N, CA, C and O atoms as a GROMACS GRO file, in nm:
protein
  592
    1ALA      N    1  -1.078   0.788  -2.701
    1ALA     CA    2  -1.075   0.687  -2.807
    1ALA      C    3  -0.944   0.695  -2.885
    1ALA      O    4  -0.886   0.592  -2.921
    2ALA      N    5  -0.897   0.818  -2.909
    2ALA     CA    6  -0.771   0.833  -2.983
    2ALA      C    7  -0.654   0.778  -2.901
    2ALA      O    8  -0.567   0.709  -2.955
    3ARG      N    9  -0.652   0.807  -2.772
    3ARG     CA   10  -0.544   0.757  -2.686
    3ARG      C   11  -0.548   0.604  -2.680
    3ARG      O   12  -0.443   0.539  -2.685
    4ARG      N   13  -0.668   0.548  -2.669
    4ARG     CA   14  -0.682   0.402  -2.667
    4ARG      C   15  -0.630   0.342  -2.798
    4ARG      O   16  -0.560   0.241  -2.796
    5GLY      N   17  -0.664   0.405  -2.910
    5GLY     CA   18  -0.616   0.358  -3.039
    5GLY      C   19  -0.465   0.361  -3.049
    5GLY      O   20  -0.403   0.267  -3.101
    6THR      N   21  -0.405   0.468  -3.000
    6THR     CA   22  -0.259   0.480  -3.000
    6THR      C   23  -0.196   0.370  -2.915
    6THR      O   24  -0.098   0.308  -2.956
    7LEU      N   25  -0.252   0.347  -2.798
    7LEU     CA   26  -0.199   0.242  -2.710
    7LEU      C   27  -0.214   0.103  -2.772
    7LEU      O   28  -0.124   0.020  -2.760
    8LEU      N   29  -0.327   0.078  -2.838
    8LEU     CA   30  -0.347  -0.052  -2.905
    8LEU      C   31  -0.246  -0.070  -3.019
    8LEU      O   32  -0.194  -0.180  -3.039
    9HIS      N   33  -0.219   0.036  -3.094
    9HIS     CA   34  -0.118   0.027  -3.200
    9HIS      C   35   0.021  -0.002  -3.140
    9HIS      O   36   0.097  -0.082  -3.194
   10ASP      N   37   0.053   0.063  -3.028
   10ASP     CA   38   0.181   0.037  -2.962
   10ASP      C   39   0.190  -0.108  -2.916
   10ASP      O   40   0.294  -0.173  -2.933
   11LEU      N   41   0.081  -0.159  -2.858
   11LEU     CA   42   0.078  -0.298  -2.814
   11LEU      C   43   0.099  -0.392  -2.932
   11LEU      O   44   0.179  -0.485  -2.926
   12ALA      N   45   0.026  -0.367  -3.041
   12ALA     CA   46   0.039  -0.451  -3.160
   12ALA      C   47   0.181  -0.448  -3.213
   12ALA      O   48   0.236  -0.552  -3.249
   13ASP      N   49   0.242  -0.329  -3.220
   13ASP     CA   50   0.379  -0.314  -3.268
   13ASP      C   51   0.475  -0.397  -3.183
   13ASP      O   52   0.561  -0.467  -3.237
   14LYS      N   53   0.461  -0.390  -3.051
   14LYS     CA   54   0.549  -0.466  -2.962
   14LYS      C   55   0.527  -0.617  -2.977
   14LYS      O   56   0.624  -0.694  -2.978
   15CYS      N   57   0.402  -0.659  -2.988
   15CYS     CA   58   0.374  -0.802  -3.006
   15CYS      C   59   0.436  -0.856  -3.134
   15CYS      O   60   0.495  -0.964  -3.135
   16ILE      N   61   0.424  -0.779  -3.243
   16ILE     CA   62   0.481  -0.823  -3.371
   16ILE      C   63   0.632  -0.833  -3.360
   16ILE      O   64   0.691  -0.933  -3.401
   17LYS      N   65   0.695  -0.729  -3.305
   17LYS     CA   66   0.842  -0.729  -3.294
   17LYS      C   67   0.893  -0.842  -3.205
   17LYS      O   68   1.001  -0.896  -3.229
   18LEU      N   69   0.815  -0.878  -3.101
   18LEU     CA   70   0.856  -0.984  -3.010
   18LEU      C   71   0.806  -1.122  -3.051
   18LEU      O   72   0.843  -1.222  -2.991
   19GLY      N   73   0.720  -1.127  -3.154
   19GLY     CA   74   0.666  -1.255  -3.199
   19GLY      C   75   0.565  -1.315  -3.102
   19GLY      O   76   0.551  -1.437  -3.095
   20ILE      N   77   0.495  -1.231  -3.025
   20ILE     CA   78   0.397  -1.278  -2.927
   20ILE      C   79   0.258  -1.277  -2.992
   20ILE      O   80   0.205  -1.171  -3.024
   21LYS      N   81   0.202  -1.395  -3.010
   21LYS     CA   82   0.068  -1.405  -3.068
   21LYS      C   83  -0.037  -1.380  -2.961
   21LYS      O   84  -0.015  -1.404  -2.842
   22LEU      N   85  -0.153  -1.332  -3.005
   22LEU     CA   86  -0.262  -1.300  -2.913
   22LEU      C   87  -0.376  -1.399  -2.930
   22LEU      O   88  -0.391  -1.463  -3.034
   23ASP      N   89  -0.458  -1.411  -2.823
   23ASP     CA   90  -0.578  -1.496  -2.834
   23ASP      C   91  -0.686  -1.418  -2.908
   23ASP      O   92  -0.665  -1.302  -2.945
   24LYS      N   93  -0.801  -1.478  -2.928
   24LYS     CA   94  -0.905  -1.420  -3.012
   24LYS      C   95  -1.007  -1.335  -2.936
   24LYS      O   96  -1.116  -1.310  -2.988
   25SER      N   97  -0.975  -1.290  -2.814
   25SER     CA   98  -1.073  -1.211  -2.738
   25SER      C   99  -1.102  -1.077  -2.806
   25SER      O  100  -1.215  -1.028  -2.798
   26ASN      N  101  -1.005  -1.019  -2.872
   26ASN     CA  102  -1.026  -0.901  -2.955
   26ASN      C  103  -0.989  -0.943  -3.096
   26ASN      O  104  -0.872  -0.937  -3.135
   27LYS      N  105  -1.088  -0.986  -3.174
   27LYS     CA  106  -1.063  -1.052  -3.302
   27LYS      C  107  -0.975  -0.970  -3.395
   27LYS      O  108  -0.876  -1.023  -3.448
   28ALA      N  109  -1.007  -0.844  -3.418
   28ALA     CA  110  -0.930  -0.765  -3.514
   28ALA      C  111  -0.785  -0.750  -3.468
   28ALA      O  112  -0.692  -0.771  -3.547
   29LEU      N  113  -0.765  -0.713  -3.343
   29LEU     CA  114  -0.630  -0.694  -3.290
   29LEU      C  115  -0.551  -0.826  -3.295
   29LEU      O  116  -0.438  -0.829  -3.342
   30ALA      N  117  -0.611  -0.933  -3.245
   30ALA     CA  118  -0.542  -1.062  -3.241
   30ALA      C  119  -0.509  -1.111  -3.382
   30ALA      O  120  -0.398  -1.156  -3.408
   31THR      N  121  -0.605  -1.102  -3.472
   31THR     CA  122  -0.582  -1.150  -3.609
   31THR      C  123  -0.477  -1.064  -3.678
   31THR      O  124  -0.391  -1.116  -3.749
   32TYR      N  125  -0.484  -0.932  -3.657
   32TYR     CA  126  -0.384  -0.841  -3.714
   32TYR      C  127  -0.243  -0.879  -3.667
   32TYR      O  128  -0.152  -0.895  -3.748
   33VAL      N  129  -0.226  -0.892  -3.537
   33VAL     CA  130  -0.094  -0.926  -3.481
   33VAL      C  131  -0.049  -1.064  -3.530
   33VAL      O  132   0.064  -1.080  -3.575
   34ASN      N  133  -0.137  -1.163  -3.521
   34ASN     CA  134  -0.101  -1.299  -3.559
   34ASN      C  135  -0.070  -1.310  -3.708
   34ASN      O  136   0.023  -1.380  -3.746
   35ASP      N  137  -0.147  -1.240  -3.792
   35ASP     CA  138  -0.118  -1.241  -3.936
   35ASP      C  139   0.016  -1.175  -3.964
   35ASP      O  140   0.095  -1.227  -4.044
   36ALA      N  141   0.042  -1.062  -3.901
   36ALA     CA  142   0.170  -0.992  -3.923
   36ALA      C  143   0.288  -1.080  -3.883
   36ALA      O  144   0.389  -1.083  -3.953
   37ILE      N  145   0.275  -1.150  -3.773
   37ILE     CA  146   0.382  -1.241  -3.731
   37ILE      C  147   0.394  -1.356  -3.831
   37ILE      O  148   0.504  -1.392  -3.873
   38GLY      N  149   0.281  -1.412  -3.869
   38GLY     CA  150   0.281  -1.525  -3.963
   38GLY      C  151   0.342  -1.491  -4.098
   38GLY      O  152   0.411  -1.573  -4.158
   39TYR      N  153   0.317  -1.369  -4.147
   39TYR     CA  154   0.372  -1.326  -4.276
   39TYR      C  155   0.510  -1.264  -4.262
   39TYR      O  156   0.569  -1.218  -4.360
   40LYS      N  157   0.563  -1.262  -4.139
   40LYS     CA  158   0.695  -1.205  -4.110
   40LYS      C  159   0.702  -1.058  -4.155
   40LYS      O  160   0.796  -1.015  -4.222
   41MET      N  161   0.599  -0.983  -4.117
   41MET     CA  162   0.589  -0.844  -4.156
   41MET      C  163   0.668  -0.754  -4.061
   41MET      O  164   0.700  -0.792  -3.948
   42VAL      N  165   0.699  -0.636  -4.109
   42VAL     CA  166   0.764  -0.534  -4.029
   42VAL      C  167   0.657  -0.433  -3.989
   42VAL      O  168   0.578  -0.390  -4.074
   43SER      N  169   0.654  -0.396  -3.863
   43SER     CA  170   0.553  -0.300  -3.818
   43SER      C  171   0.613  -0.161  -3.805
   43SER      O  172   0.729  -0.143  -3.769
   44GLU      N  173   0.529  -0.064  -3.837
   44GLU     CA  174   0.562   0.078  -3.819
   44GLU      C  175   0.692   0.119  -3.888
   44GLU      O  176   0.771   0.195  -3.832
   45GLN      N  177   0.716   0.068  -4.009
   45GLN     CA  178   0.835   0.107  -4.085
   45GLN      C  179   0.795   0.216  -4.184
   45GLN      O  180   0.712   0.192  -4.272
   46PRO      N  181   0.853   0.335  -4.172
   46PRO     CA  182   0.814   0.446  -4.259
   46PRO      C  183   0.845   0.420  -4.407
   46PRO      O  184   0.941   0.351  -4.442
   47LEU      N  185   0.760   0.477  -4.490
   47LEU     CA  186   0.783   0.481  -4.634
   47LEU      C  187   0.806   0.628  -4.669
   47LEU      O  188   0.734   0.716  -4.623
   48TYR      N  189   0.908   0.653  -4.752
   48TYR     CA  190   0.948   0.790  -4.777
   48TYR      C  191   0.970   0.810  -4.926
   48TYR      O  192   1.052   0.742  -4.988
   49TYR      N  193   0.895   0.904  -4.983
   49TYR     CA  194   0.923   0.946  -5.121
   49TYR      C  195   0.998   1.078  -5.120
   49TYR      O  196   1.097   1.095  -5.191
   50SER      N  197   0.951   1.172  -5.040
   50SER     CA  198   1.015   1.303  -5.028
   50SER      C  199   0.970   1.367  -4.898
   50SER      O  200   0.887   1.312  -4.826
   51ASP      N  201   1.024   1.484  -4.869
   51ASP     CA  202   0.979   1.556  -4.750
   51ASP      C  203   0.833   1.597  -4.762
   51ASP      O  204   0.769   1.631  -4.662
   52ASN      N  205   0.780   1.593  -4.882
   52ASN     CA  206   0.641   1.631  -4.906
   52ASN      C  207   0.545   1.513  -4.904
   52ASN      O  208   0.424   1.532  -4.895
   53CYS      N  209   0.597   1.393  -4.911
   53CYS     CA  210   0.508   1.276  -4.918
   53CYS      C  211   0.575   1.154  -4.856
   53CYS      O  212   0.674   1.101  -4.908
   54PHE      N  213   0.518   1.110  -4.746
   54PHE     CA  214   0.571   0.994  -4.673
   54PHE      C  215   0.459   0.941  -4.585
   54PHE      O  216   0.355   1.005  -4.569
   55GLY      N  217   0.479   0.823  -4.527
   55GLY     CA  218   0.378   0.766  -4.439
   55GLY      C  219   0.433   0.642  -4.370
   55GLY      O  220   0.539   0.592  -4.405
   56THR      N  221   0.358   0.595  -4.273
   56THR     CA  222   0.399   0.477  -4.196
   56THR      C  223   0.285   0.377  -4.188
   56THR      O  224   0.191   0.396  -4.111
   57PRO      N  225   0.291   0.271  -4.268
   57PRO     CA  226   0.189   0.166  -4.256
   57PRO      C  227   0.203   0.093  -4.123
   57PRO      O  228   0.311   0.088  -4.064
   58ASP      N  229   0.092   0.037  -4.077
   58ASP     CA  230   0.097  -0.039  -3.952
   58ASP      C  231   0.187  -0.163  -3.966
   58ASP      O  232   0.265  -0.193  -3.876
   59ALA      N  233   0.175  -0.234  -4.079
   59ALA     CA  234   0.260  -0.352  -4.104
   59ALA      C  235   0.275  -0.370  -4.254
   59ALA      O  236   0.180  -0.347  -4.330
   60GLN      N  237   0.394  -0.412  -4.296
   60GLN     CA  238   0.420  -0.433  -4.439
   60GLN      C  239   0.526  -0.539  -4.459
   60GLN      O  240   0.611  -0.563  -4.373
   61VAL      N  241   0.520  -0.601  -4.577
   61VAL     CA  242   0.624  -0.694  -4.617
   61VAL      C  243   0.620  -0.706  -4.769
   61VAL      O  244   0.514  -0.700  -4.831
   62PHE      N  245   0.738  -0.722  -4.828
   62PHE     CA  246   0.749  -0.747  -4.972
   62PHE      C  247   0.835  -0.872  -4.989
   62PHE      O  248   0.954  -0.872  -4.957
   63ARG      N  249   0.772  -0.976  -5.040
   63ARG     CA  250   0.841  -1.103  -5.055
   63ARG      C  251   0.780  -1.178  -5.174
   63ARG      O  252   0.659  -1.180  -5.192
   64ARG      N  253   0.867  -1.237  -5.253
   64ARG     CA  254   0.823  -1.317  -5.368
   64ARG      C  255   0.727  -1.241  -5.459
   64ARG      O  256   0.625  -1.293  -5.503
   65LYS      N  257   0.764  -1.115  -5.486
   65LYS     CA  258   0.686  -1.028  -5.576
   65LYS      C  259   0.544  -1.003  -5.526
   65LYS      O  260   0.453  -0.977  -5.605
   66LYS      N  261   0.526  -1.011  -5.393
   66LYS     CA  262   0.395  -0.979  -5.335
   66LYS      C  263   0.415  -0.877  -5.223
   66LYS      O  264   0.490  -0.901  -5.128
   67LEU      N  265   0.347  -0.765  -5.236
   67LEU     CA  266   0.348  -0.662  -5.133
   67LEU      C  267   0.222  -0.678  -5.049
   67LEU      O  268   0.111  -0.683  -5.102
   68ARG      N  269   0.241  -0.685  -4.919
   68ARG     CA  270   0.128  -0.690  -4.825
   68ARG      C  271   0.138  -0.567  -4.736
   68ARG      O  272   0.245  -0.534  -4.684
   69ILE      N  273   0.025  -0.500  -4.720
   69ILE     CA  274   0.017  -0.387  -4.628
   69ILE      C  275  -0.109  -0.407  -4.546
   69ILE      O  276  -0.219  -0.420  -4.599
   70HIS      N  277  -0.091  -0.410  -4.413
   70HIS     CA  278  -0.203  -0.431  -4.322
   70HIS      C  279  -0.221  -0.307  -4.235
   70HIS      O  280  -0.124  -0.242  -4.196
   71ASP      N  281  -0.347  -0.275  -4.206
   71ASP     CA  282  -0.379  -0.157  -4.126
   71ASP      C  283  -0.478  -0.196  -4.016
   71ASP      O  284  -0.581  -0.257  -4.043
   72LEU      N  285  -0.445  -0.160  -3.894
   72LEU     CA  286  -0.533  -0.184  -3.780
   72LEU      C  287  -0.611  -0.056  -3.752
   72LEU      O  288  -0.552   0.049  -3.727
   73LYS      N  289  -0.742  -0.066  -3.757
   73LYS     CA  290  -0.829   0.048  -3.726
   73LYS      C  291  -0.898   0.019  -3.594
   73LYS      O  292  -0.966  -0.082  -3.580
   74THR      N  293  -0.880   0.108  -3.496
   74THR     CA  294  -0.936   0.084  -3.363
   74THR      C  295  -1.062   0.165  -3.338
   74THR      O  296  -1.128   0.145  -3.236
   75GLY      N  297  -1.096   0.255  -3.430
   75GLY     CA  298  -1.218   0.333  -3.414
   75GLY      C  299  -1.338   0.260  -3.470
   75GLY      O  300  -1.328   0.147  -3.516
   76ILE      N  301  -1.453   0.328  -3.466
   76ILE     CA  302  -1.576   0.267  -3.515
   76ILE      C  303  -1.623   0.329  -3.646
   76ILE      O  304  -1.720   0.281  -3.705
   77GLY      N  305  -1.555   0.434  -3.692
   77GLY     CA  306  -1.595   0.501  -3.815
   77GLY      C  307  -1.569   0.415  -3.938
   77GLY      O  308  -1.490   0.321  -3.935
   78LYS      N  309  -1.639   0.451  -4.046
   78LYS     CA  310  -1.620   0.381  -4.173
   78LYS      C  311  -1.482   0.413  -4.228
   78LYS      O  312  -1.438   0.527  -4.224
   79VAL      N  313  -1.415   0.312  -4.280
   79VAL     CA  314  -1.281   0.329  -4.334
   79VAL      C  315  -1.281   0.291  -4.482
   79VAL      O  316  -1.368   0.218  -4.530
   80THR      N  317  -1.179   0.341  -4.553
   80THR     CA  318  -1.162   0.305  -4.693
   80THR      C  319  -1.020   0.252  -4.712
   80THR      O  320  -0.935   0.266  -4.625
   81VAL      N  321  -1.000   0.193  -4.826
   81VAL     CA  322  -0.869   0.136  -4.859
   81VAL      C  323  -0.773   0.241  -4.917
   81VAL      O  324  -0.657   0.209  -4.943
   82LYS      N  325  -0.820   0.363  -4.938
   82LYS     CA  326  -0.740   0.466  -5.005
   82LYS      C  327  -0.605   0.489  -4.937
   82LYS      O  328  -0.503   0.501  -5.005
   83GLN      N  329  -0.603   0.496  -4.805
   83GLN     CA  330  -0.477   0.518  -4.733
   83GLN      C  331  -0.377   0.406  -4.764
   83GLN      O  332  -0.258   0.434  -4.782
   84LEU      N  333  -0.423   0.284  -4.770
   84LEU     CA  334  -0.334   0.171  -4.798
   84LEU      C  335  -0.287   0.174  -4.943
   84LEU      O  336  -0.174   0.133  -4.972
   85GLU      N  337  -0.371   0.221  -5.034
   85GLU     CA  338  -0.328   0.236  -5.173
   85GLU      C  339  -0.217   0.340  -5.184
   85GLU      O  340  -0.122   0.322  -5.260
   86VAL      N  341  -0.227   0.448  -5.107
   86VAL     CA  342  -0.120   0.549  -5.104
   86VAL      C  343   0.008   0.487  -5.050
   86VAL      O  344   0.116   0.513  -5.103
   87TYR      N  345  -0.002   0.406  -4.944
   87TYR     CA  346   0.117   0.339  -4.892
   87TYR      C  347   0.178   0.248  -4.998
   87TYR      O  348   0.301   0.244  -5.012
   88ALA      N  349   0.096   0.176  -5.072
   88ALA     CA  350   0.148   0.089  -5.179
   88ALA      C  351   0.220   0.173  -5.285
   88ALA      O  352   0.326   0.133  -5.333
   89ALA      N  353   0.163   0.286  -5.321
   89ALA     CA  354   0.227   0.374  -5.419
   89ALA      C  355   0.360   0.427  -5.364
   89ALA      O  356   0.459   0.431  -5.437
   90LEU      N  357   0.361   0.466  -5.238
   90LEU     CA  358   0.486   0.513  -5.177
   90LEU      C  359   0.592   0.403  -5.176
   90LEU      O  360   0.709   0.429  -5.204
   91PHE      N  361   0.550   0.281  -5.144
   91PHE     CA  362   0.644   0.169  -5.145
   91PHE      C  363   0.705   0.153  -5.284
   91PHE      O  364   0.826   0.142  -5.300
   92CYS      N  365   0.619   0.152  -5.385
   92CYS     CA  366   0.667   0.133  -5.522
   92CYS      C  367   0.761   0.245  -5.565
   92CYS      O  368   0.860   0.220  -5.633
   93LEU      N  369   0.730   0.369  -5.525
   93LEU     CA  370   0.819   0.481  -5.558
   93LEU      C  371   0.952   0.470  -5.484
   93LEU      O  372   1.059   0.487  -5.544
   94GLU      N  373   0.946   0.443  -5.355
   94GLU     CA  374   1.069   0.438  -5.275
   94GLU      C  375   1.162   0.327  -5.321
   94GLU      O  376   1.284   0.346  -5.326
   95TYR      N  377   1.107   0.212  -5.354
   95TYR     CA  378   1.190   0.096  -5.387
   95TYR      C  379   1.194   0.067  -5.537
   95TYR      O  380   1.243  -0.038  -5.579
   96ASP      N  381   1.143   0.161  -5.617
   96ASP     CA  382   1.146   0.150  -5.763
   96ASP      C  383   1.086   0.017  -5.810
   96ASP      O  384   1.149  -0.058  -5.884
   97VAL      N  385   0.966  -0.010  -5.764
   97VAL     CA  386   0.894  -0.133  -5.798
   97VAL      C  387   0.778  -0.096  -5.891
   97VAL      O  388   0.701  -0.004  -5.863
   98ASN      N  389   0.765  -0.168  -6.000
   98ASN     CA  390   0.656  -0.147  -6.094
   98ASN      C  391   0.531  -0.219  -6.041
   98ASN      O  392   0.534  -0.341  -6.024
   99PRO      N  393   0.421  -0.147  -6.015
   99PRO     CA  394   0.302  -0.212  -5.959
   99PRO      C  395   0.239  -0.315  -6.053
   99PRO      O  396   0.159  -0.399  -6.010
  100PHE      N  397   0.273  -0.308  -6.182
  100PHE     CA  398   0.219  -0.405  -6.278
  100PHE      C  399   0.295  -0.537  -6.277
  100PHE      O  400   0.252  -0.635  -6.337
  101GLU      N  401   0.410  -0.539  -6.207
  101GLU     CA  402   0.494  -0.659  -6.204
  101GLU      C  403   0.487  -0.734  -6.071
  101GLU      O  404   0.559  -0.832  -6.051
  102ILE      N  405   0.399  -0.688  -5.981
  102ILE     CA  406   0.384  -0.753  -5.851
  102ILE      C  407   0.235  -0.767  -5.820
  102ILE      O  408   0.150  -0.710  -5.889
  103SER      N  409   0.206  -0.843  -5.717
  103SER     CA  410   0.068  -0.844  -5.664
  103SER      C  411   0.070  -0.766  -5.532
  103SER      O  412   0.170  -0.766  -5.460
  104ILE      N  413  -0.041  -0.702  -5.504
  104ILE     CA  414  -0.050  -0.617  -5.384
  104ILE      C  415  -0.178  -0.653  -5.310
  104ILE      O  416  -0.289  -0.640  -5.361
  105GLU      N  417  -0.159  -0.699  -5.185
  105GLU     CA  418  -0.274  -0.730  -5.100
  105GLU      C  419  -0.279  -0.629  -4.986
  105GLU      O  420  -0.181  -0.609  -4.914
  106LEU      N  421  -0.394  -0.567  -4.971
  106LEU     CA  422  -0.416  -0.467  -4.867
  106LEU      C  423  -0.522  -0.520  -4.772
  106LEU      O  424  -0.626  -0.570  -4.815
  107ARG      N  425  -0.497  -0.508  -4.642
  107ARG     CA  426  -0.594  -0.556  -4.543
  107ARG      C  427  -0.623  -0.448  -4.440
  107ARG      O  428  -0.534  -0.378  -4.393
  108ILE      N  429  -0.751  -0.439  -4.405
  108ILE     CA  430  -0.794  -0.352  -4.296
  108ILE      C  431  -0.857  -0.440  -4.189
  108ILE      O  432  -0.950  -0.516  -4.217
  109TYR      N  433  -0.806  -0.427  -4.068
  109TYR     CA  434  -0.857  -0.501  -3.952
  109TYR      C  435  -0.932  -0.400  -3.865
  109TYR      O  436  -0.872  -0.305  -3.814
  110GLN      N  437  -1.063  -0.420  -3.849
  110GLN     CA  438  -1.142  -0.328  -3.768
  110GLN      C  439  -1.254  -0.405  -3.700
  110GLN      O  440  -1.326  -0.482  -3.763
  111ASN      N  441  -1.268  -0.383  -3.570
  111ASN     CA  442  -1.371  -0.448  -3.489
  111ASN      C  443  -1.362  -0.600  -3.507
  111ASN      O  444  -1.260  -0.660  -3.476
  112GLU      N  445  -1.466  -0.661  -3.557
  112GLU     CA  446  -1.468  -0.806  -3.579
  112GLU      C  447  -1.444  -0.842  -3.726
  112GLU      O  448  -1.458  -0.958  -3.764
  113ASP      N  449  -1.408  -0.744  -3.807
  113ASP     CA  450  -1.398  -0.766  -3.951
  113ASP      C  451  -1.255  -0.752  -4.002
  113ASP      O  452  -1.174  -0.677  -3.948
  114ILE      N  453  -1.228  -0.827  -4.106
  114ILE     CA  454  -1.102  -0.816  -4.180
  114ILE      C  455  -1.142  -0.800  -4.326
  114ILE      O  456  -1.205  -0.888  -4.385
  115HIS      N  457  -1.104  -0.686  -4.383
  115HIS     CA  458  -1.134  -0.659  -4.523
  115HIS      C  459  -1.006  -0.678  -4.604
  115HIS      O  460  -0.904  -0.617  -4.574
  116ILE      N  461  -1.013  -0.761  -4.706
  116ILE     CA  462  -0.898  -0.793  -4.789
  116ILE      C  463  -0.924  -0.739  -4.929
  116ILE      O  464  -1.027  -0.767  -4.990
  117TYR      N  465  -0.828  -0.663  -4.980
  117TYR     CA  466  -0.838  -0.603  -5.113
  117TYR      C  467  -0.716  -0.642  -5.196
  117TYR      O  468  -0.603  -0.636  -5.149
  118ASP      N  469  -0.741  -0.681  -5.318
  118ASP     CA  470  -0.633  -0.698  -5.414
  118ASP      C  471  -0.623  -0.566  -5.489
  118ASP      O  472  -0.714  -0.529  -5.563
  119ALA      N  473  -0.514  -0.495  -5.469
  119ALA     CA  474  -0.499  -0.362  -5.525
  119ALA      C  475  -0.489  -0.369  -5.677
  119ALA      O  476  -0.426  -0.459  -5.733
  120ASP      N  477  -0.552  -0.274  -5.742
  120ASP     CA  478  -0.549  -0.260  -5.887
  120ASP      C  479  -0.420  -0.184  -5.924
  120ASP      O  480  -0.402  -0.071  -5.879
  121PRO      N  481  -0.332  -0.245  -6.003
  121PRO     CA  482  -0.207  -0.176  -6.036
  121PRO      C  483  -0.229  -0.045  -6.111
  121PRO      O  484  -0.147   0.045  -6.102
  122VAL      N  485  -0.339  -0.033  -6.184
  122VAL     CA  486  -0.369   0.092  -6.254
  122VAL      C  487  -0.392   0.203  -6.151
  122VAL      O  488  -0.343   0.314  -6.167
  123VAL      N  489  -0.467   0.173  -6.045
  123VAL     CA  490  -0.495   0.270  -5.940
  123VAL      C  491  -0.364   0.308  -5.870
  123VAL      O  492  -0.339   0.426  -5.847
  124ILE      N  493  -0.283   0.210  -5.836
  124ILE     CA  494  -0.156   0.237  -5.767
  124ILE      C  495  -0.066   0.322  -5.856
  124ILE      O  496  -0.003   0.416  -5.808
  125ASN      N  497  -0.058   0.290  -5.984
  125ASN     CA  498   0.023   0.366  -6.079
  125ASN      C  499  -0.026   0.510  -6.090
  125ASN      O  500   0.054   0.603  -6.097
  126ASP      N  501  -0.158   0.529  -6.092
  126ASP     CA  502  -0.215   0.664  -6.097
  126ASP      C  503  -0.178   0.744  -5.972
  126ASP      O  504  -0.144   0.862  -5.982
  127ILE      N  505  -0.186   0.680  -5.857
  127ILE     CA  506  -0.148   0.748  -5.732
  127ILE      C  507   0.001   0.784  -5.735
  127ILE      O  508   0.039   0.892  -5.691
  128MET      N  509   0.083   0.694  -5.786
  128MET     CA  510   0.226   0.723  -5.798
  128MET      C  511   0.246   0.848  -5.884
  128MET      O  512   0.325   0.936  -5.848
  129GLY      N  513   0.177   0.856  -5.996
  129GLY     CA  514   0.188   0.972  -6.084
  129GLY      C  515   0.145   1.100  -6.015
  129GLY      O  516   0.208   1.204  -6.032
  130THR      N  517   0.038   1.092  -5.937
  130THR     CA  518  -0.010   1.210  -5.863
  130THR      C  519   0.094   1.253  -5.760
  130THR      O  520   0.119   1.373  -5.745
  131ILE      N  521   0.152   1.158  -5.690
  131ILE     CA  522   0.255   1.191  -5.590
  131ILE      C  523   0.372   1.261  -5.656
  131ILE      O  524   0.418   1.364  -5.608
  132VAL      N  525   0.421   1.206  -5.766
  132VAL     CA  526   0.536   1.265  -5.836
  132VAL      C  527   0.501   1.406  -5.885
  132VAL      O  528   0.578   1.500  -5.866
  133GLU      N  529   0.385   1.420  -5.948
  133GLU     CA  530   0.344   1.549  -6.003
  133GLU      C  531   0.332   1.655  -5.894
  133GLU      O  532   0.384   1.765  -5.910
  134PHE      N  533   0.263   1.623  -5.785
  134PHE     CA  534   0.243   1.723  -5.681
  134PHE      C  535   0.370   1.750  -5.602
  134PHE      O  536   0.389   1.861  -5.552
  135ASP      N  537   0.458   1.652  -5.591
  135ASP     CA  538   0.586   1.676  -5.527
  135ASP      C  539   0.667   1.777  -5.607
  135ASP      O  540   0.728   1.868  -5.551
  136LEU      N  541   0.666   1.762  -5.740
  136LEU     CA  542   0.736   1.859  -5.826
  136LEU      C  543   0.675   1.998  -5.812
  136LEU      O  544   0.748   2.097  -5.806
  137ARG      N  545   0.543   2.006  -5.806
  137ARG     CA  546   0.477   2.136  -5.790
  137ARG      C  547   0.513   2.201  -5.657
  137ARG      O  548   0.542   2.321  -5.651
  138ILE      N  549   0.512   2.122  -5.552
  138ILE     CA  550   0.545   2.176  -5.419
  138ILE      C  551   0.689   2.224  -5.416
  138ILE      O  552   0.717   2.332  -5.363
  139GLU      N  553   0.780   2.146  -5.472
  139GLU     CA  554   0.921   2.187  -5.475
  139GLU      C  555   0.939   2.315  -5.556
  139GLU      O  556   1.017   2.402  -5.517
  140PHE      N  557   0.868   2.327  -5.667
  140PHE     CA  558   0.874   2.448  -5.748
  140PHE      C  559   0.825   2.568  -5.668
  140PHE      O  560   0.887   2.674  -5.670
  141MET      N  561   0.714   2.551  -5.596
  141MET     CA  562   0.660   2.659  -5.514
  141MET      C  563   0.756   2.696  -5.400
  141MET      O  564   0.768   2.813  -5.366
  142LYS      N  565   0.822   2.598  -5.343
  142LYS     CA  566   0.920   2.625  -5.237
  142LYS      C  567   1.036   2.707  -5.292
  142LYS      O  568   1.082   2.802  -5.228
  143GLN      N  569   1.083   2.670  -5.411
  143GLN     CA  570   1.195   2.744  -5.472
  143GLN      C  571   1.156   2.888  -5.504
  143GLN      O  572   1.234   2.981  -5.484
  144ARG      N  573   1.034   2.906  -5.554
  144ARG     CA  574   0.987   3.040  -5.583
  144ARG      C  575   0.977   3.123  -5.456
  144ARG      O  576   1.010   3.242  -5.456
  145ALA      N  577   0.930   3.062  -5.348
  145ALA     CA  578   0.916   3.133  -5.221
  145ALA      C  579   1.053   3.176  -5.168
  145ALA      O  580   1.066   3.282  -5.107
  146GLU      N  581   1.155   3.094  -5.190
  146GLU     CA  582   1.290   3.127  -5.144
  146GLU      C  583   1.347   3.246  -5.222
  146GLU      O  584   1.425   3.324  -5.168
  147LEU      N  585   1.307   3.259  -5.348
  147LEU     CA  586   1.356   3.370  -5.430
  147LEU      C  587   1.287   3.501  -5.400
  147LEU      O  588   1.342   3.608  -5.425
  148ASP      N  589   1.167   3.492  -5.346
  148ASP     CA  590   1.090   3.616  -5.317
  148ASP      C  591   1.138   3.686  -5.194
  148ASP      O  592   1.084   3.790  -5.157
   0.00000   0.00000   0.00000
């Protein structure tokens, strides 16, 4: 299942980069690819805050003060939006964007469902604060370890 998921993500990435839309035989995959192409999203572009905190959303775009982050889930397990909220926080930190000054739409594509969330800027801001705080703690611990 993990290998199949990896291959499906690779297929989706290639379709988006080449602008090849899919038919609806696999609703989540087709809709994910077609939406990403339609919104002119970038697939598999890493977000980087520090060596301690980074990630790679499946697809993202920031245009006209709207951040979109889409995630394709190929498994059958229950998923949450938390991972996408972390990606939104990383985006805001990396590009110095205030989450209160933009709108953020997060989407999860899984099986036959598409879940759309309007991210709460308070939640994104809190995650940003946690990332900054723990990054400082980790760096402090690394420095102490080097001195020992």
